[in-house]
């Protein structure tokens, strides 16, 4: 049987070699995308947002524009993945300040140490989605609606970085957020009928 027929049976390699057949790759990629979207939906139902974000990152890296449903899944995944950590960071930062005000320097130091761990997780999530937006999604957006959606998302994640950073990092993230919100606003004014 030809490798394309083998693909339909779940055997994704060419019969003549052990690599995926060039004629099969588009179908294989489509199946993989469909599977990733389905797994993202399962992860959402199970409230496993980090995994949901991982699956939607794979979908976002396929090089094709996301559908409205996929775009919304991406947004939900990252919003929830970062949301729980933002809440944790606020709580731990508050505890750190309370311990300092009580003069409990050792406990304040422990809280700061834990806060740094959460900040690293936040930074990683924000960097991942910002990289995906800049390298794949914004440039592939064919409609102004999609572009505005992605630009607002970009601005939100820079704003999140500005929340937990200090000094120059905070200023740079705040400025990038402002620029992305401004670009989203201008794109909406030009291209969207309100």
Short mmCIF file of C-alpha atoms in Angstrom, two decimals:
data_model
loop_
_atom_site.label_atom_id
_atom_site.label_comp_id
_atom_site.label_asym_id
_atom_site.label_seq_id
_atom_site.Cartn_x
_atom_site.Cartn_y
_atom_site.Cartn_z
CA UNK A 1 0.00 0.00 0.00
CA UNK A 2 1.08 3.58 -0.62
CA UNK A 3 2.27 5.53 2.41
CA UNK A 4 -0.73 7.89 2.17
CA UNK A 5 -3.01 4.89 2.64
CA UNK A 6 -0.81 3.75 5.53
CA UNK A 7 -1.20 7.22 7.05
CA UNK A 8 -4.95 6.80 7.12
CA UNK A 9 -4.45 3.62 9.13
CA UNK A 10 -2.32 5.47 11.65
CA UNK A 11 1.05 4.45 10.23
CA UNK A 12 2.67 7.81 9.65
CA UNK A 13 5.85 6.72 7.87
CA UNK A 14 6.65 5.98 4.28
CA UNK A 15 6.82 2.26 3.43
CA UNK A 16 10.14 2.79 1.64
CA UNK A 17 11.89 4.65 4.42
CA UNK A 18 11.35 5.49 8.05
CA UNK A 19 10.70 9.20 7.56
CA UNK A 20 7.36 10.86 7.06
CA UNK A 21 6.43 11.01 3.39
CA UNK A 22 6.41 14.52 1.92
CA UNK A 23 2.97 13.84 0.45
CA UNK A 24 1.71 12.86 3.92
CA UNK A 25 3.13 15.76 5.92
CA UNK A 26 0.28 18.25 5.35
CA UNK A 27 -2.29 15.71 6.47
CA UNK A 28 -0.09 14.69 9.39
CA UNK A 29 0.33 18.31 10.43
CA UNK A 30 -3.42 18.87 10.21
CA UNK A 31 -4.09 15.80 12.33
CA UNK A 32 -1.52 16.92 14.85
CA UNK A 33 -3.10 20.39 15.05
CA UNK A 34 -6.57 18.91 15.49
CA UNK A 35 -5.25 16.62 18.22
CA UNK A 36 -3.50 19.49 20.02
CA UNK A 37 -6.69 21.56 19.95
CA UNK A 38 -8.68 18.62 21.31
CA UNK A 39 -6.11 18.04 24.08
CA UNK A 40 -6.26 21.77 24.92
CA UNK A 41 -10.03 21.45 25.33
CA UNK A 42 -9.58 18.40 27.55
CA UNK A 43 -6.98 20.24 29.63
CA UNK A 44 -9.37 23.18 30.00
CA UNK A 45 -12.13 20.91 31.27
CA UNK A 46 -9.69 19.35 33.74
CA UNK A 47 -8.47 22.86 34.75
CA UNK A 48 -4.90 21.97 33.75
CA UNK A 49 -4.11 25.35 32.25
CA UNK A 50 -0.34 24.95 31.98
CA UNK A 51 -0.85 21.93 29.73
CA UNK A 52 -3.60 23.73 27.85
CA UNK A 53 -1.13 26.56 27.20
CA UNK A 54 1.50 24.06 26.01
CA UNK A 55 -0.94 22.52 23.50
CA UNK A 56 -2.07 25.91 22.22
CA UNK A 57 1.55 27.03 21.89
CA UNK A 58 2.08 24.07 19.53
CA UNK A 59 -1.00 25.10 17.55
CA UNK A 60 0.25 28.68 17.40
CA UNK A 61 3.61 27.53 16.05
CA UNK A 62 2.11 25.67 13.08
CA UNK A 63 2.49 28.76 10.91
CA UNK A 64 -1.20 28.96 10.06
CA UNK A 65 -3.58 31.60 11.28
CA UNK A 66 -5.64 30.57 14.29
CA UNK A 67 -9.40 30.24 14.03
CA UNK A 68 -11.56 32.28 16.41
CA UNK A 69 -12.05 29.18 18.57
CA UNK A 70 -8.30 28.46 18.66
CA UNK A 71 -7.55 32.09 19.43
CA UNK A 72 -9.97 31.98 22.35
CA UNK A 73 -8.49 28.70 23.62
CA UNK A 74 -5.03 30.28 23.51
CA UNK A 75 -6.25 33.29 25.45
CA UNK A 76 -8.03 31.20 28.11
CA UNK A 77 -5.02 28.93 28.53
CA UNK A 78 -2.51 31.69 29.12
CA UNK A 79 -4.87 33.91 31.11
CA UNK A 80 -5.50 31.08 33.59
CA UNK A 81 -1.88 29.88 33.67
CA UNK A 82 -0.67 33.37 34.51
CA UNK A 83 -3.71 34.32 36.63
CA UNK A 84 -3.13 31.83 39.41
CA UNK A 85 0.51 32.89 39.65
CA UNK A 86 -0.36 36.60 39.68
CA UNK A 87 -2.72 35.91 42.59
CA UNK A 88 -0.05 33.87 44.37
CA UNK A 89 2.52 36.62 43.83
CA UNK A 90 0.19 39.26 45.32
CA UNK A 91 -0.52 37.10 48.39
CA UNK A 92 3.12 36.20 48.99
CA UNK A 93 4.25 39.82 48.47
CA UNK A 94 1.66 40.94 51.00
CA UNK A 95 2.86 38.34 53.52
CA UNK A 96 6.45 39.47 52.94
CA UNK A 97 5.48 43.06 53.76
CA UNK A 98 3.56 41.99 56.89
CA UNK A 99 6.53 39.96 58.12
CA UNK A 100 8.82 42.94 57.54
CA UNK A 101 6.47 45.26 59.43
CA UNK A 102 6.47 42.82 62.39
CA UNK A 103 10.25 42.71 62.34
CA UNK A 104 10.33 39.03 61.30
CA UNK A 105 13.24 39.37 58.89
CA UNK A 106 13.84 35.63 58.55
CA UNK A 107 10.22 34.93 57.56
CA UNK A 108 10.24 37.97 55.27
CA UNK A 109 13.32 36.50 53.60
CA UNK A 110 11.57 33.16 53.16
CA UNK A 111 8.56 34.92 51.63
CA UNK A 112 10.89 36.87 49.29
CA UNK A 113 12.59 33.62 48.25
CA UNK A 114 9.24 32.05 47.41
CA UNK A 115 8.15 35.22 45.61
CA UNK A 116 11.22 34.99 43.37
CA UNK A 117 10.20 31.44 42.41
CA UNK A 118 6.71 32.62 41.41
CA UNK A 119 8.18 35.59 39.54
CA UNK A 120 10.37 33.23 37.49
CA UNK A 121 7.29 31.19 36.55
CA UNK A 122 5.41 34.34 35.60
CA UNK A 123 8.33 35.58 33.50
CA UNK A 124 8.57 32.27 31.66
CA UNK A 125 4.85 32.20 30.82
CA UNK A 126 4.85 35.84 29.72
CA UNK A 127 8.00 35.39 27.62
CA UNK A 128 6.49 32.31 25.93
CA UNK A 129 3.23 33.97 24.89
CA UNK A 130 4.97 37.22 23.92
CA UNK A 131 7.39 35.28 21.73
CA UNK A 132 4.53 33.42 20.09
CA UNK A 133 2.60 36.63 19.49
CA UNK A 134 5.62 38.45 18.00
CA UNK A 135 7.02 35.60 15.91
CA UNK A 136 3.84 33.94 14.66
CA UNK A 137 0.43 35.25 15.54
CA UNK A 138 0.42 39.01 14.96
CA UNK A 139 2.11 38.74 11.57
CA UNK A 140 -0.31 35.99 10.46
CA UNK A 141 -3.44 37.92 11.48
CA UNK A 142 -5.40 38.54 8.30
CA UNK A 143 -8.20 40.58 9.88
CA UNK A 144 -8.03 43.75 11.93
CA UNK A 145 -10.14 42.03 14.60
CA UNK A 146 -7.50 39.32 15.06
CA UNK A 147 -4.68 41.83 15.02
CA UNK A 148 -6.38 43.97 17.69
CA UNK A 149 -7.00 40.84 19.79
CA UNK A 150 -3.33 39.82 19.63
CA UNK A 151 -2.00 43.34 20.21
CA UNK A 152 -4.20 43.73 23.28
CA UNK A 153 -3.00 40.34 24.48
CA UNK A 154 0.61 41.45 23.95
CA UNK A 155 -0.02 44.62 25.95
CA UNK A 156 -1.67 42.65 28.78
CA UNK A 157 1.32 40.33 29.19
CA UNK A 158 3.77 43.24 29.24
CA UNK A 159 1.53 44.83 31.87
CA UNK A 160 1.73 41.63 33.93
CA UNK A 161 5.53 41.76 33.72
CA UNK A 162 5.41 45.39 34.91
CA UNK A 163 3.39 44.27 37.96
CA UNK A 164 6.08 42.04 39.42
CA UNK A 165 9.30 43.69 38.25
CA UNK A 166 11.13 46.77 39.49
CA UNK A 167 13.29 49.55 38.12
CA UNK A 168 14.30 49.50 34.47
CA UNK A 169 12.54 46.19 33.75
CA UNK A 170 9.29 47.61 35.08
CA UNK A 171 9.67 50.81 33.04
CA UNK A 172 10.53 48.90 29.85
CA UNK A 173 7.59 46.49 30.26
CA UNK A 174 5.19 49.35 31.01
CA UNK A 175 6.34 51.21 27.89
CA UNK A 176 5.97 48.11 25.70
CA UNK A 177 2.48 47.59 27.13
CA UNK A 178 1.57 51.21 26.36
CA UNK A 179 2.87 50.89 22.79
CA UNK A 180 0.95 47.65 22.16
CA UNK A 181 -2.30 49.12 23.59
CA UNK A 182 -1.78 52.20 21.42
CA UNK A 183 -1.23 50.10 18.28
CA UNK A 184 -4.30 47.99 19.11
CA UNK A 185 -6.35 51.17 19.57
CA UNK A 186 -5.16 52.67 16.29
CA UNK A 187 -5.79 49.42 14.40
CA UNK A 188 -9.29 49.22 15.87
CA UNK A 189 -10.07 52.83 14.95
CA UNK A 190 -8.94 52.30 11.35
CA UNK A 191 -10.27 48.85 10.66
CA UNK A 192 -13.18 48.04 12.93
CA UNK A 193 -16.65 49.48 12.54
CA UNK A 194 -18.06 50.47 15.90
#
